[in-house]
């Protein structure tokens, strides 16, 4: 009988990718995905360590899972609880000391060993398995080739880890040193995804534009040439995330000009607009460096939509530093962005600073920055009211008869449209702007009842789909 696997994912897209791959690893061993932890044979929490809140969520979830585990044990069956991902990597065995219901702890680089770990956990009641190695072997060489239900859009990890060591960030410790997969391996995975019906691939890396993988010509390839290669392999839409400003090289910027499949959207975190804070963050760029990079990108692709991450209340941040951040945001004009209160993370250099900003000040600055960013997002979206945009529908919408998708600029769109348009890029007239999504109208010609039934698309839409 099929065993039930429940995975809960926290944190970034790389964790989303990893969770999907864990399911792929376990599928041949009889595990099928289930929607709730109740009654599951195996529960994996794929965790995030980036901010304190993210890490603490895991322990409250484990408190709830303990009860499900007890209930399962009362029926004479076993539930294996595993903590994976970045909290697992950072805290290791400590997790089992804090939460005794945990059977297994493994990091982002060892999940290809899951079947073997399960075997070890099953050998004795109460056996605990901890695997937080950074192994010599490359997990990608051991992951299965099949993809389980990939959908219309998919993530593809091309690079992992980070060598930048921003002073606030745990990623270099939880994910390890920067490593790029080969062009051939990425290409093969992309082709498998396309063959399985995927239309849009988002290339992932903690520092994705630092990509430097072995190319088919024996040389080292950067992200720009890789994107060009994938565009020639039938990927209809390409995106990538997350980038560091210092790694926006000429070839990548040129790809934004030359490769139509590369979507005009870029998440380019800057963190702060103050040079003093940027230096303390060890970001290795100034606010003006960032302005110039954006200018070069906009010269190559004038309509590009920009996104960013901001941290407010970094240790030592003054009102003046914060004003510099607001000024940078006003200068750039973002389509959308994320902002966070600084959270001191164990083991990072910034956590040892003694000039921590008061919580109330952080709250205040966060509210101010979010208000400005929201206003920019609204202005960006409003500019497309009445416009015709190309939308990739990727799933049913919330209401019956509705589909949901994304524009080239990653704006969410809802429109009434038939299910068969899932997976199609369709021209949509934008008729209304909501806070976080756009309302679109698709031209659909009513079915001609004298013809064999099957609704047809209007000529306009048919062209758009091609
Ligand atoms: N690799 C990406 C970001 C990874 S983490 C980059 O280079 O920008 C995602 C975002 O979380 C970061 O951009 C940063 O804004 C935020 N973040 C990271 N560490 C944080 C911390 N200690 N406190 C608050 N926010 C943090
Ligand atoms: Fe963290 Fe900086 Fe690396 Fe991004 S570039 S993952 S913020 S250390
Ligand atoms: Fe979180 Fe790890 Fe991603 S810390 S943001 S899950 S790399």
GROMACS .gro file of C-alpha atoms and ligand atoms in nm:
model
  507
    1UNK     CA    1   0.000   0.000   0.000
    2UNK     CA    2   0.123   0.350  -0.079
    3UNK     CA    3   0.282   0.535   0.209
    4UNK     CA    4   0.176   0.889   0.277
    5UNK     CA    5   0.426   1.172   0.261
    6UNK     CA    6   0.353   1.522   0.390
    7UNK     CA    7   0.601   1.802   0.321
    8UNK     CA    8   0.569   2.153   0.458
    9UNK     CA    9   0.798   2.411   0.299
   10UNK     CA   10   0.923   2.735   0.452
   11UNK     CA   11   1.153   3.001   0.312
   12UNK     CA   12   1.275   3.064  -0.039
   13UNK     CA   13   1.210   2.910  -0.380
   14UNK     CA   14   1.517   2.691  -0.343
   15UNK     CA   15   1.337   2.514  -0.063
   16UNK     CA   16   1.030   2.477  -0.286
   17UNK     CA   17   1.252   2.315  -0.548
   18UNK     CA   18   1.419   2.091  -0.288
   19UNK     CA   19   1.083   1.978  -0.148
   20UNK     CA   20   0.967   1.877  -0.495
   21UNK     CA   21   1.289   1.682  -0.544
   22UNK     CA   22   1.248   1.508  -0.206
   23UNK     CA   23   0.908   1.390  -0.328
   24UNK     CA   24   1.076   1.268  -0.649
   25UNK     CA   25   1.337   1.078  -0.445
   26UNK     CA   26   1.073   0.908  -0.233
   27UNK     CA   27   0.818   0.829  -0.507
   28UNK     CA   28   0.996   0.511  -0.627
   29UNK     CA   29   0.999   0.395  -0.263
   30UNK     CA   30   0.621   0.397  -0.247
   31UNK     CA   31   0.559   0.742  -0.100
   32UNK     CA   32   0.274   0.949  -0.243
   33UNK     CA   33   0.207   1.309  -0.140
   34UNK     CA   34  -0.077   1.391   0.099
   35UNK     CA   35  -0.229   1.728   0.185
   36UNK     CA   36  -0.234   1.701   0.564
   37UNK     CA   37   0.002   1.563   0.829
   38UNK     CA   38  -0.273   1.357   0.994
   39UNK     CA   39  -0.202   0.991   0.942
   40UNK     CA   40   0.107   1.052   0.729
   41UNK     CA   41   0.385   0.791   0.740
   42UNK     CA   42   0.650   1.054   0.688
   43UNK     CA   43   0.639   1.426   0.760
   44UNK     CA   44   0.916   1.655   0.639
   45UNK     CA   45   0.946   2.018   0.750
   46UNK     CA   46   1.172   2.188   0.499
   47UNK     CA   47   1.281   2.485   0.703
   48UNK     CA   48   1.424   2.836   0.674
   49UNK     CA   49   1.674   3.000   0.909
   50UNK     CA   50   1.688   3.345   0.753
   51UNK     CA   51   1.508   3.533   1.033
   52UNK     CA   52   1.433   3.434   1.389
   53UNK     CA   53   1.059   3.417   1.326
   54UNK     CA   54   1.104   3.176   1.036
   55UNK     CA   55   1.316   2.944   1.250
   56UNK     CA   56   1.084   2.957   1.550
   57UNK     CA   57   0.780   2.860   1.340
   58UNK     CA   58   0.933   2.517   1.304
   59UNK     CA   59   0.916   2.449   1.677
   60UNK     CA   60   0.551   2.547   1.705
   61UNK     CA   61   0.474   2.321   1.410
   62UNK     CA   62   0.664   2.037   1.578
   63UNK     CA   63   0.447   2.086   1.888
   64UNK     CA   64   0.138   2.018   1.675
   65UNK     CA   65   0.298   1.729   1.488
   66UNK     CA   66   0.383   1.552   1.814
   67UNK     CA   67   0.010   1.499   1.869
   68UNK     CA   68  -0.043   1.356   1.520
   69UNK     CA   69   0.250   1.125   1.580
   70UNK     CA   70   0.103   1.004   1.910
   71UNK     CA   71  -0.234   0.944   1.744
   72UNK     CA   72  -0.066   0.737   1.473
   73UNK     CA   73   0.134   0.540   1.729
   74UNK     CA   74  -0.184   0.457   1.918
   75UNK     CA   75  -0.300   0.270   1.608
   76UNK     CA   76   0.027   0.072   1.616
   77UNK     CA   77   0.179   0.259   1.322
   78UNK     CA   78   0.476   0.486   1.292
   79UNK     CA   79   0.512   0.846   1.173
   80UNK     CA   80   0.865   0.957   1.092
   81UNK     CA   81   0.915   1.328   1.155
   82UNK     CA   82   1.206   1.489   0.971
   83UNK     CA   83   1.341   1.841   0.989
   84UNK     CA   84   1.519   1.937   0.668
   85UNK     CA   85   1.657   2.256   0.515
   86UNK     CA   86   1.839   2.550   0.667
   87UNK     CA   87   1.731   2.521   1.034
   88UNK     CA   88   1.839   2.157   1.018
   89UNK     CA   89   2.176   2.258   0.876
   90UNK     CA   90   2.225   2.534   1.134
   91UNK     CA   91   2.103   2.354   1.446
   92UNK     CA   92   2.165   1.984   1.374
   93UNK     CA   93   2.114   1.756   1.674
   94UNK     CA   94   2.004   2.049   1.889
   95UNK     CA   95   1.664   2.013   1.719
   96UNK     CA   96   1.620   1.662   1.859
   97UNK     CA   97   1.716   1.787   2.205
   98UNK     CA   98   1.449   2.059   2.184
   99UNK     CA   99   1.184   1.844   2.018
  100UNK     CA  100   1.208   1.474   2.104
  101UNK     CA  101   0.942   1.378   1.848
  102UNK     CA  102   1.191   1.447   1.567
  103UNK     CA  103   1.340   1.128   1.419
  104UNK     CA  104   1.552   1.272   1.146
  105UNK     CA  105   1.749   1.590   1.074
  106UNK     CA  106   1.912   1.653   0.738
  107UNK     CA  107   2.047   1.953   0.551
  108UNK     CA  108   1.991   2.085   0.198
  109UNK     CA  109   2.285   1.891   0.053
  110UNK     CA  110   2.200   1.536   0.166
  111UNK     CA  111   1.838   1.470   0.077
  112UNK     CA  112   1.936   1.237  -0.207
  113UNK     CA  113   2.022   0.996   0.079
  114UNK     CA  114   1.664   0.997   0.212
  115UNK     CA  115   1.579   0.631   0.137
  116UNK     CA  116   1.889   0.520   0.324
  117UNK     CA  117   1.810   0.756   0.614
  118UNK     CA  118   1.457   0.613   0.638
  119UNK     CA  119   1.600   0.264   0.648
  120UNK     CA  120   1.827   0.365   0.936
  121UNK     CA  121   1.540   0.531   1.123
  122UNK     CA  122   1.329   0.218   1.077
  123UNK     CA  123   1.596  -0.015   1.213
  124UNK     CA  124   1.499   0.050   1.575
  125UNK     CA  125   1.221   0.232   1.755
  126UNK     CA  126   1.360   0.560   1.880
  127UNK     CA  127   1.656   0.557   1.637
  128UNK     CA  128   1.761   0.911   1.546
  129UNK     CA  129   1.929   1.002   1.218
  130UNK     CA  130   2.125   1.325   1.171
  131UNK     CA  131   2.290   1.402   0.837
  132UNK     CA  132   2.410   1.759   0.798
  133UNK     CA  133   2.717   1.685   0.587
  134UNK     CA  134   2.837   1.892   0.299
  135UNK     CA  135   2.916   1.571   0.109
  136UNK     CA  136   3.184   1.535  -0.154
  137UNK     CA  137   2.933   1.390  -0.398
  138UNK     CA  138   2.695   1.621  -0.581
  139UNK     CA  139   2.333   1.547  -0.482
  140UNK     CA  140   2.215   1.638  -0.832
  141UNK     CA  141   2.401   1.334  -0.968
  142UNK     CA  142   2.185   1.114  -0.745
  143UNK     CA  143   1.844   1.271  -0.792
  144UNK     CA  144   1.599   1.084  -1.015
  145UNK     CA  145   1.531   1.204  -1.368
  146UNK     CA  146   1.157   1.178  -1.352
  147UNK     CA  147   0.948   1.481  -1.255
  148UNK     CA  148   0.623   1.427  -1.068
  149UNK     CA  149   0.343   1.661  -1.188
  150UNK     CA  150   0.557   1.961  -1.272
  151UNK     CA  151   0.270   2.191  -1.377
  152UNK     CA  152   0.299   2.489  -1.612
  153UNK     CA  153   0.573   2.677  -1.429
  154UNK     CA  154   0.868   2.514  -1.260
  155UNK     CA  155   1.180   2.597  -1.064
  156UNK     CA  156   1.519   2.466  -1.166
  157UNK     CA  157   1.815   2.504  -0.929
  158UNK     CA  158   2.129   2.586  -1.125
  159UNK     CA  159   2.353   2.717  -0.850
  160UNK     CA  160   2.362   2.679  -0.476
  161UNK     CA  161   2.536   2.837  -0.185
  162UNK     CA  162   2.693   3.176  -0.146
  163UNK     CA  163   3.043   3.316  -0.097
  164UNK     CA  164   2.934   3.674  -0.039
  165UNK     CA  165   2.905   3.667   0.342
  166UNK     CA  166   2.681   3.967   0.390
  167UNK     CA  167   2.727   4.035   0.761
  168UNK     CA  168   2.358   3.974   0.850
  169UNK     CA  169   2.299   3.654   0.654
  170UNK     CA  170   2.302   3.284   0.745
  171UNK     CA  171   2.291   3.149   0.389
  172UNK     CA  172   2.667   3.101   0.341
  173UNK     CA  173   2.662   2.885   0.655
  174UNK     CA  174   2.344   2.689   0.588
  175UNK     CA  175   2.393   2.633   0.216
  176UNK     CA  176   2.769   2.630   0.200
  177UNK     CA  177   3.007   2.752  -0.070
  178UNK     CA  178   2.890   2.859  -0.411
  179UNK     CA  179   2.855   2.573  -0.658
  180UNK     CA  180   2.724   2.574  -1.013
  181UNK     CA  181   2.578   2.278  -1.201
  182UNK     CA  182   2.701   2.207  -1.552
  183UNK     CA  183   2.523   2.355  -1.853
  184UNK     CA  184   2.458   2.001  -1.982
  185UNK     CA  185   2.288   1.890  -1.659
  186UNK     CA  186   2.070   2.202  -1.649
  187UNK     CA  187   1.983   2.170  -2.017
  188UNK     CA  188   1.882   1.806  -1.972
  189UNK     CA  189   1.659   1.894  -1.676
  190UNK     CA  190   1.505   2.187  -1.866
  191UNK     CA  191   1.426   1.964  -2.165
  192UNK     CA  192   1.261   1.708  -1.936
  193UNK     CA  193   1.048   1.985  -1.788
  194UNK     CA  194   0.950   2.119  -2.129
  195UNK     CA  195   0.862   1.769  -2.247
  196UNK     CA  196   0.643   1.731  -1.938
  197UNK     CA  197   0.448   2.045  -2.036
  198UNK     CA  198   0.633   2.318  -1.845
  199UNK     CA  199   0.614   2.656  -2.021
  200UNK     CA  200   0.803   2.877  -1.779
  201UNK     CA  201   1.122   2.793  -1.593
  202UNK     CA  202   1.263   3.003  -1.312
  203UNK     CA  203   1.634   2.937  -1.270
  204UNK     CA  204   1.726   2.936  -0.904
  205UNK     CA  205   2.031   3.007  -0.696
  206UNK     CA  206   2.100   3.184  -0.369
  207UNK     CA  207   2.324   3.397  -0.584
  208UNK     CA  208   2.202   3.289  -0.924
  209UNK     CA  209   2.384   3.544  -1.137
  210UNK     CA  210   2.716   3.430  -0.989
  211UNK     CA  211   2.649   3.115  -1.195
  212UNK     CA  212   2.967   2.984  -1.355
  213UNK     CA  213   2.904   2.629  -1.473
  214UNK     CA  214   3.105   2.398  -1.697
  215UNK     CA  215   2.996   2.467  -2.055
  216UNK     CA  216   2.969   2.212  -2.339
  217UNK     CA  217   3.273   2.376  -2.503
  218UNK     CA  218   3.494   2.300  -2.203
  219UNK     CA  219   3.488   2.663  -2.089
  220UNK     CA  220   3.307   2.821  -1.797
  221UNK     CA  221   2.968   2.971  -1.884
  222UNK     CA  222   2.793   3.257  -1.711
  223UNK     CA  223   2.418   3.303  -1.669
  224UNK     CA  224   2.372   3.509  -1.989
  225UNK     CA  225   2.493   3.234  -2.227
  226UNK     CA  226   2.307   2.969  -2.023
  227UNK     CA  227   1.980   3.159  -2.068
  228UNK     CA  228   2.041   3.191  -2.441
  229UNK     CA  229   2.099   2.815  -2.463
  230UNK     CA  230   1.779   2.731  -2.274
  231UNK     CA  231   1.580   2.974  -2.489
  232UNK     CA  232   1.684   2.768  -2.792
  233UNK     CA  233   1.557   2.449  -2.626
  234UNK     CA  234   1.188   2.531  -2.626
  235UNK     CA  235   1.149   2.705  -2.291
  236UNK     CA  236   0.882   2.963  -2.361
  237UNK     CA  237   0.945   3.188  -2.064
  238UNK     CA  238   1.262   3.215  -1.855
  239UNK     CA  239   1.316   3.392  -1.524
  240UNK     CA  240   1.594   3.378  -1.266
  241UNK     CA  241   1.630   3.461  -0.899
  242UNK     CA  242   1.799   3.577  -0.671
  243UNK     CA  243   2.066   3.806  -0.805
  244UNK     CA  244   2.341   4.008  -0.646
  245UNK     CA  245   2.407   4.355  -0.796
  246UNK     CA  246   2.778   4.283  -0.824
  247UNK     CA  247   2.719   3.989  -1.055
  248UNK     CA  248   2.506   4.166  -1.318
  249UNK     CA  249   2.762   4.124  -1.596
  250UNK     CA  250   2.742   4.256  -1.953
  251UNK     CA  251   2.643   3.922  -2.104
  252UNK     CA  252   2.349   3.888  -1.866
  253UNK     CA  253   2.236   4.243  -1.930
  254UNK     CA  254   2.267   4.177  -2.305
  255UNK     CA  255   2.046   3.870  -2.264
  256UNK     CA  256   1.772   4.101  -2.133
  257UNK     CA  257   1.800   4.290  -2.462
  258UNK     CA  258   1.843   3.995  -2.699
  259UNK     CA  259   1.650   3.696  -2.565
  260UNK     CA  260   1.273   3.738  -2.606
  261UNK     CA  261   1.204   3.437  -2.383
  262UNK     CA  262   1.378   3.609  -2.091
  263UNK     CA  263   1.099   3.790  -1.907
  264UNK     CA  264   1.143   4.163  -1.835
  265UNK     CA  265   1.144   4.126  -1.459
  266UNK     CA  266   1.441   4.132  -1.225
  267UNK     CA  267   1.465   4.080  -0.851
  268UNK     CA  268   1.782   4.266  -0.759
  269UNK     CA  269   1.811   4.306  -0.382
  270UNK     CA  270   1.993   4.617  -0.260
  271UNK     CA  271   1.910   4.593   0.117
  272UNK     CA  272   1.986   4.959   0.196
  273UNK     CA  273   2.039   5.297   0.028
  274UNK     CA  274   2.303   5.412   0.275
  275UNK     CA  275   2.667   5.359   0.179
  276UNK     CA  276   2.765   5.346   0.545
  277UNK     CA  277   2.517   5.064   0.614
  278UNK     CA  278   2.598   4.887   0.286
  279UNK     CA  279   2.965   4.880   0.393
  280UNK     CA  280   2.872   4.744   0.737
  281UNK     CA  281   2.657   4.485   0.563
  282UNK     CA  282   2.960   4.381   0.357
  283UNK     CA  283   2.752   4.420   0.041
  284UNK     CA  284   3.054   4.530  -0.164
  285UNK     CA  285   2.859   4.792  -0.359
  286UNK     CA  286   2.741   5.147  -0.294
  287UNK     CA  287   2.398   5.296  -0.359
  288UNK     CA  288   2.534   5.474  -0.665
  289UNK     CA  289   2.687   5.151  -0.800
  290UNK     CA  290   2.338   5.008  -0.778
  291UNK     CA  291   2.181   5.310  -0.951
  292UNK     CA  292   2.430   5.272  -1.237
  293UNK     CA  293   2.366   4.899  -1.272
  294UNK     CA  294   1.993   4.965  -1.294
  295UNK     CA  295   2.057   5.231  -1.556
  296UNK     CA  296   2.254   4.983  -1.768
  297UNK     CA  297   1.979   4.724  -1.736
  298UNK     CA  298   1.714   4.978  -1.830
  299UNK     CA  299   1.917   5.086  -2.131
  300UNK     CA  300   1.915   4.725  -2.247
  301UNK     CA  301   1.549   4.662  -2.161
  302UNK     CA  302   1.360   4.987  -2.094
  303UNK     CA  303   1.036   4.825  -1.974
  304UNK     CA  304   1.202   4.595  -1.718
  305UNK     CA  305   1.012   4.560  -1.390
  306UNK     CA  306   1.238   4.577  -1.088
  307UNK     CA  307   1.204   4.419  -0.749
  308UNK     CA  308   1.426   4.422  -0.442
  309UNK     CA  309   1.474   4.326  -0.078
  310UNK     CA  310   1.526   4.582   0.198
  311UNK     CA  311   1.637   4.538   0.558
  312UNK     CA  312   1.543   4.814   0.801
  313UNK     CA  313   1.697   4.859   1.144
  314UNK     CA  314   2.036   4.706   1.069
  315UNK     CA  315   2.263   4.769   1.374
  316UNK     CA  316   2.373   5.133   1.378
  317UNK     CA  317   2.115   5.247   1.117
  318UNK     CA  318   2.031   5.614   1.184
  319UNK     CA  319   1.737   5.821   1.061
  320UNK     CA  320   1.972   5.961   0.800
  321UNK     CA  321   2.071   5.616   0.675
  322UNK     CA  322   1.706   5.525   0.655
  323UNK     CA  323   1.629   5.845   0.462
  324UNK     CA  324   1.896   5.734   0.210
  325UNK     CA  325   1.707   5.407   0.165
  326UNK     CA  326   1.382   5.592   0.098
  327UNK     CA  327   1.562   5.817  -0.150
  328UNK     CA  328   1.707   5.518  -0.337
  329UNK     CA  329   1.361   5.361  -0.359
  330UNK     CA  330   1.217   5.686  -0.497
  331UNK     CA  331   1.501   5.711  -0.750
  332UNK     CA  332   1.461   5.356  -0.880
  333UNK     CA  333   1.084   5.303  -0.880
  334UNK     CA  334   1.003   4.939  -0.806
  335UNK     CA  335   0.730   4.722  -0.953
  336UNK     CA  336   0.722   4.543  -0.618
  337UNK     CA  337   0.961   4.463  -0.333
  338UNK     CA  338   1.005   4.284  -0.003
  339UNK     CA  339   1.114   4.448   0.321
  340UNK     CA  340   1.216   4.303   0.655
  341UNK     CA  341   1.310   4.414   1.003
  342UNK     CA  342   1.668   4.320   1.075
  343UNK     CA  343   1.682   3.997   1.273
  344UNK     CA  344   2.004   3.907   1.455
  345UNK     CA  345   2.114   3.558   1.351
  346UNK     CA  346   2.342   3.345   1.562
  347UNK     CA  347   2.695   3.318   1.426
  348UNK     CA  348   2.671   3.612   1.183
  349UNK     CA  349   2.907   3.909   1.231
  350UNK     CA  350   2.628   4.169   1.250
  351UNK     CA  351   2.467   3.991   1.544
  352UNK     CA  352   2.775   4.075   1.752
  353UNK     CA  353   2.733   4.451   1.693
  354UNK     CA  354   2.635   4.641   2.004
  355UNK     CA  355   2.434   4.922   1.844
  356UNK     CA  356   2.109   4.735   1.784
  357UNK     CA  357   1.813   4.947   1.676
  358UNK     CA  358   1.512   4.956   1.910
  359UNK     CA  359   1.219   4.736   1.806
  360UNK     CA  360   0.977   5.031   1.795
  361UNK     CA  361   1.207   5.218   1.556
  362UNK     CA  362   1.233   4.910   1.334
  363UNK     CA  363   0.853   4.881   1.330
  364UNK     CA  364   0.820   5.244   1.235
  365UNK     CA  365   1.074   5.225   0.955
  366UNK     CA  366   0.923   4.906   0.821
  367UNK     CA  367   0.579   5.069   0.803
  368UNK     CA  368   0.723   5.372   0.623
  369UNK     CA  369   0.920   5.171   0.370
  370UNK     CA  370   0.628   4.939   0.302
  371UNK     CA  371   0.395   5.231   0.243
  372UNK     CA  372   0.632   5.375  -0.016
  373UNK     CA  373   0.684   5.038  -0.184
  374UNK     CA  374   0.310   4.971  -0.194
  375UNK     CA  375   0.249   5.308  -0.356
  376UNK     CA  376   0.511   5.227  -0.620
  377UNK     CA  377   0.357   4.886  -0.682
  378UNK     CA  378   0.014   5.041  -0.728
  379UNK     CA  379   0.156   5.303  -0.965
  380UNK     CA  380   0.335   5.033  -1.163
  381UNK     CA  381   0.017   4.827  -1.196
  382UNK     CA  382  -0.202   5.129  -1.274
  383UNK     CA  383   0.018   5.207  -1.572
  384UNK     CA  384  -0.118   4.889  -1.733
  385UNK     CA  385  -0.488   4.965  -1.684
  386UNK     CA  386  -0.650   4.927  -2.024
  387UNK     CA  387  -0.337   4.768  -2.172
  388UNK     CA  388  -0.321   4.437  -2.351
  389UNK     CA  389  -0.072   4.208  -2.179
  390UNK     CA  390   0.050   3.857  -2.244
  391UNK     CA  391  -0.050   3.627  -1.962
  392UNK     CA  392   0.063   3.272  -1.898
  393UNK     CA  393  -0.227   3.095  -1.729
  394UNK     CA  394  -0.089   2.840  -1.488
  395UNK     CA  395  -0.380   2.731  -1.268
  396UNK     CA  396  -0.750   2.758  -1.197
  397UNK     CA  397  -0.851   3.082  -1.024
  398UNK     CA  398  -1.031   3.108  -0.693
  399UNK     CA  399  -1.377   3.134  -0.850
  400UNK     CA  400  -1.537   2.882  -1.085
  401UNK     CA  401  -1.469   2.958  -1.451
  402UNK     CA  402  -1.167   3.166  -1.361
  403UNK     CA  403  -0.801   3.111  -1.440
  404UNK     CA  404  -0.496   3.265  -1.274
  405UNK     CA  405  -0.170   3.354  -1.438
  406UNK     CA  406   0.115   3.600  -1.462
  407UNK     CA  407   0.207   3.880  -1.699
  408UNK     CA  408   0.558   3.912  -1.838
  409UNK     CA  409   0.624   4.146  -1.541
  410UNK     CA  410   0.513   3.876  -1.294
  411UNK     CA  411   0.190   4.055  -1.200
  412UNK     CA  412  -0.083   3.813  -1.097
  413UNK     CA  413  -0.386   3.817  -1.331
  414UNK     CA  414  -0.732   3.666  -1.292
  415UNK     CA  415  -0.962   3.624  -1.588
  416UNK     CA  416  -1.265   3.420  -1.687
  417UNK     CA  417  -1.135   3.165  -1.933
  418UNK     CA  418  -1.176   2.796  -2.016
  419UNK     CA  419  -0.952   2.543  -1.841
  420UNK     CA  420  -0.791   2.439  -2.166
  421UNK     CA  421  -0.607   2.772  -2.168
  422UNK     CA  422  -0.396   2.658  -1.873
  423UNK     CA  423  -0.045   2.645  -2.013
  424UNK     CA  424  -0.114   2.898  -2.287
  425UNK     CA  425   0.026   3.249  -2.318
  426UNK     CA  426  -0.281   3.456  -2.398
  427UNK     CA  427  -0.340   3.825  -2.470
  428UNK     CA  428  -0.549   3.976  -2.193
  429UNK     CA  429  -0.709   4.318  -2.170
  430UNK     CA  430  -0.646   4.456  -1.823
  431UNK     CA  431  -0.974   4.604  -1.706
  432UNK     CA  432  -0.916   4.652  -1.334
  433UNK     CA  433  -0.633   4.683  -1.084
  434UNK     CA  434  -0.662   4.522  -0.740
  435UNK     CA  435  -0.407   4.553  -0.460
  436UNK     CA  436  -0.201   4.252  -0.554
  437UNK     CA  437  -0.352   4.138  -0.882
  438UNK     CA  438  -0.496   4.252  -1.211
  439UNK     CA  439  -0.829   4.160  -1.361
  440UNK     CA  440  -0.805   4.057  -1.723
  441UNK     CA  441  -1.050   3.985  -2.002
  442UNK     CA  442  -0.973   3.722  -2.264
  443UNK     CA  443  -1.131   3.743  -2.607
  444UNK     CA  444  -1.322   3.423  -2.657
  445UNK     CA  445  -1.564   3.365  -2.940
  446UNK     CA  446  -1.875   3.183  -2.822
  447UNK     CA  447  -1.900   2.831  -2.961
  448UNK     CA  448  -2.089   2.812  -3.287
  449UNK     CA  449  -2.369   2.569  -3.219
  450UNK     CA  450  -2.393   2.458  -3.581
  451UNK     CA  451  -2.039   2.335  -3.555
  452UNK     CA  452  -1.932   2.032  -3.357
  453UNK     CA  453  -1.925   2.151  -2.997
  454UNK     CA  454  -1.592   2.281  -2.872
  455UNK     CA  455  -1.546   2.644  -2.803
  456UNK     CA  456  -1.300   2.825  -3.017
  457UNK     CA  457  -1.073   3.117  -2.957
  458UNK     CA  458  -1.106   3.451  -3.129
  459UNK     CA  459  -0.850   3.519  -3.400
  460UNK     CA  460  -0.669   3.762  -3.172
  461UNK     CA  461  -0.623   3.506  -2.901
  462UNK     CA  462  -0.529   3.229  -3.136
  463UNK     CA  463  -0.244   3.436  -3.263
  464UNK     CA  464  -0.135   3.510  -2.909
  465UNK     CA  465  -0.117   3.145  -2.820
  466UNK     CA  466   0.099   3.046  -3.113
  467LIG     N1  467   2.061   3.584  -0.198
  467LIG     C1  468   1.977   3.692  -0.186
  467LIG     C2  469   1.888   3.691  -0.064
  467LIG     C3  470   1.879   3.576   0.029
  467LIG     S1  471   1.784   3.598   0.173
  467LIG     C4  472   2.058   3.820  -0.193
  467LIG     O1  473   2.174   3.821  -0.209
  467LIG     O2  474   2.003   3.927  -0.179
  467LIG     C5  475   1.645   3.690   0.124
  467LIG     C6  476   1.637   3.823   0.191
  467LIG     O3  477   1.619   3.809   0.331
  467LIG     C7  478   1.761   3.907   0.179
  467LIG     O4  479   1.770   3.972   0.058
  467LIG     C8  480   1.747   4.003   0.293
  467LIG     O5  481   1.675   4.117   0.257
  467LIG     C9  482   1.665   3.924   0.395
  467LIG     N2  483   1.748   3.886   0.509
  467LIG    C10  484   1.857   3.807   0.510
  467LIG     N3  485   1.908   3.799   0.634
  467LIG    C11  486   1.831   3.875   0.714
  467LIG    C12  487   1.833   3.909   0.852
  467LIG     N4  488   1.928   3.863   0.932
  467LIG     N5  489   1.734   3.991   0.899
  467LIG    C13  490   1.640   4.039   0.817
  467LIG     N6  491   1.633   4.012   0.687
  467LIG    C14  492   1.727   3.930   0.634
  468LIG    FE1  493   2.297   3.620   0.198
  468LIG    FE2  494   2.436   3.816   0.093
  468LIG    FE3  495   2.467   3.568   0.003
  468LIG    FE4  496   2.243   3.700  -0.047
  468LIG     S1  497   2.448   3.755  -0.120
  468LIG     S2  498   2.261   3.489   0.022
  468LIG     S3  499   2.214   3.820   0.136
  468LIG     S4  500   2.521   3.641   0.205
  469LIG    FE1  501   1.575   3.042   0.417
  469LIG    FE2  502   1.766   2.876   0.359
  469LIG    FE3  503   1.628   2.991   0.166
  469LIG     S1  504   1.768   3.022   0.521
  469LIG     S2  505   1.575   3.187   0.254
  469LIG     S3  506   1.550   2.851   0.314
  469LIG     S4  507   1.843   2.946   0.165
   0.00000   0.00000   0.00000
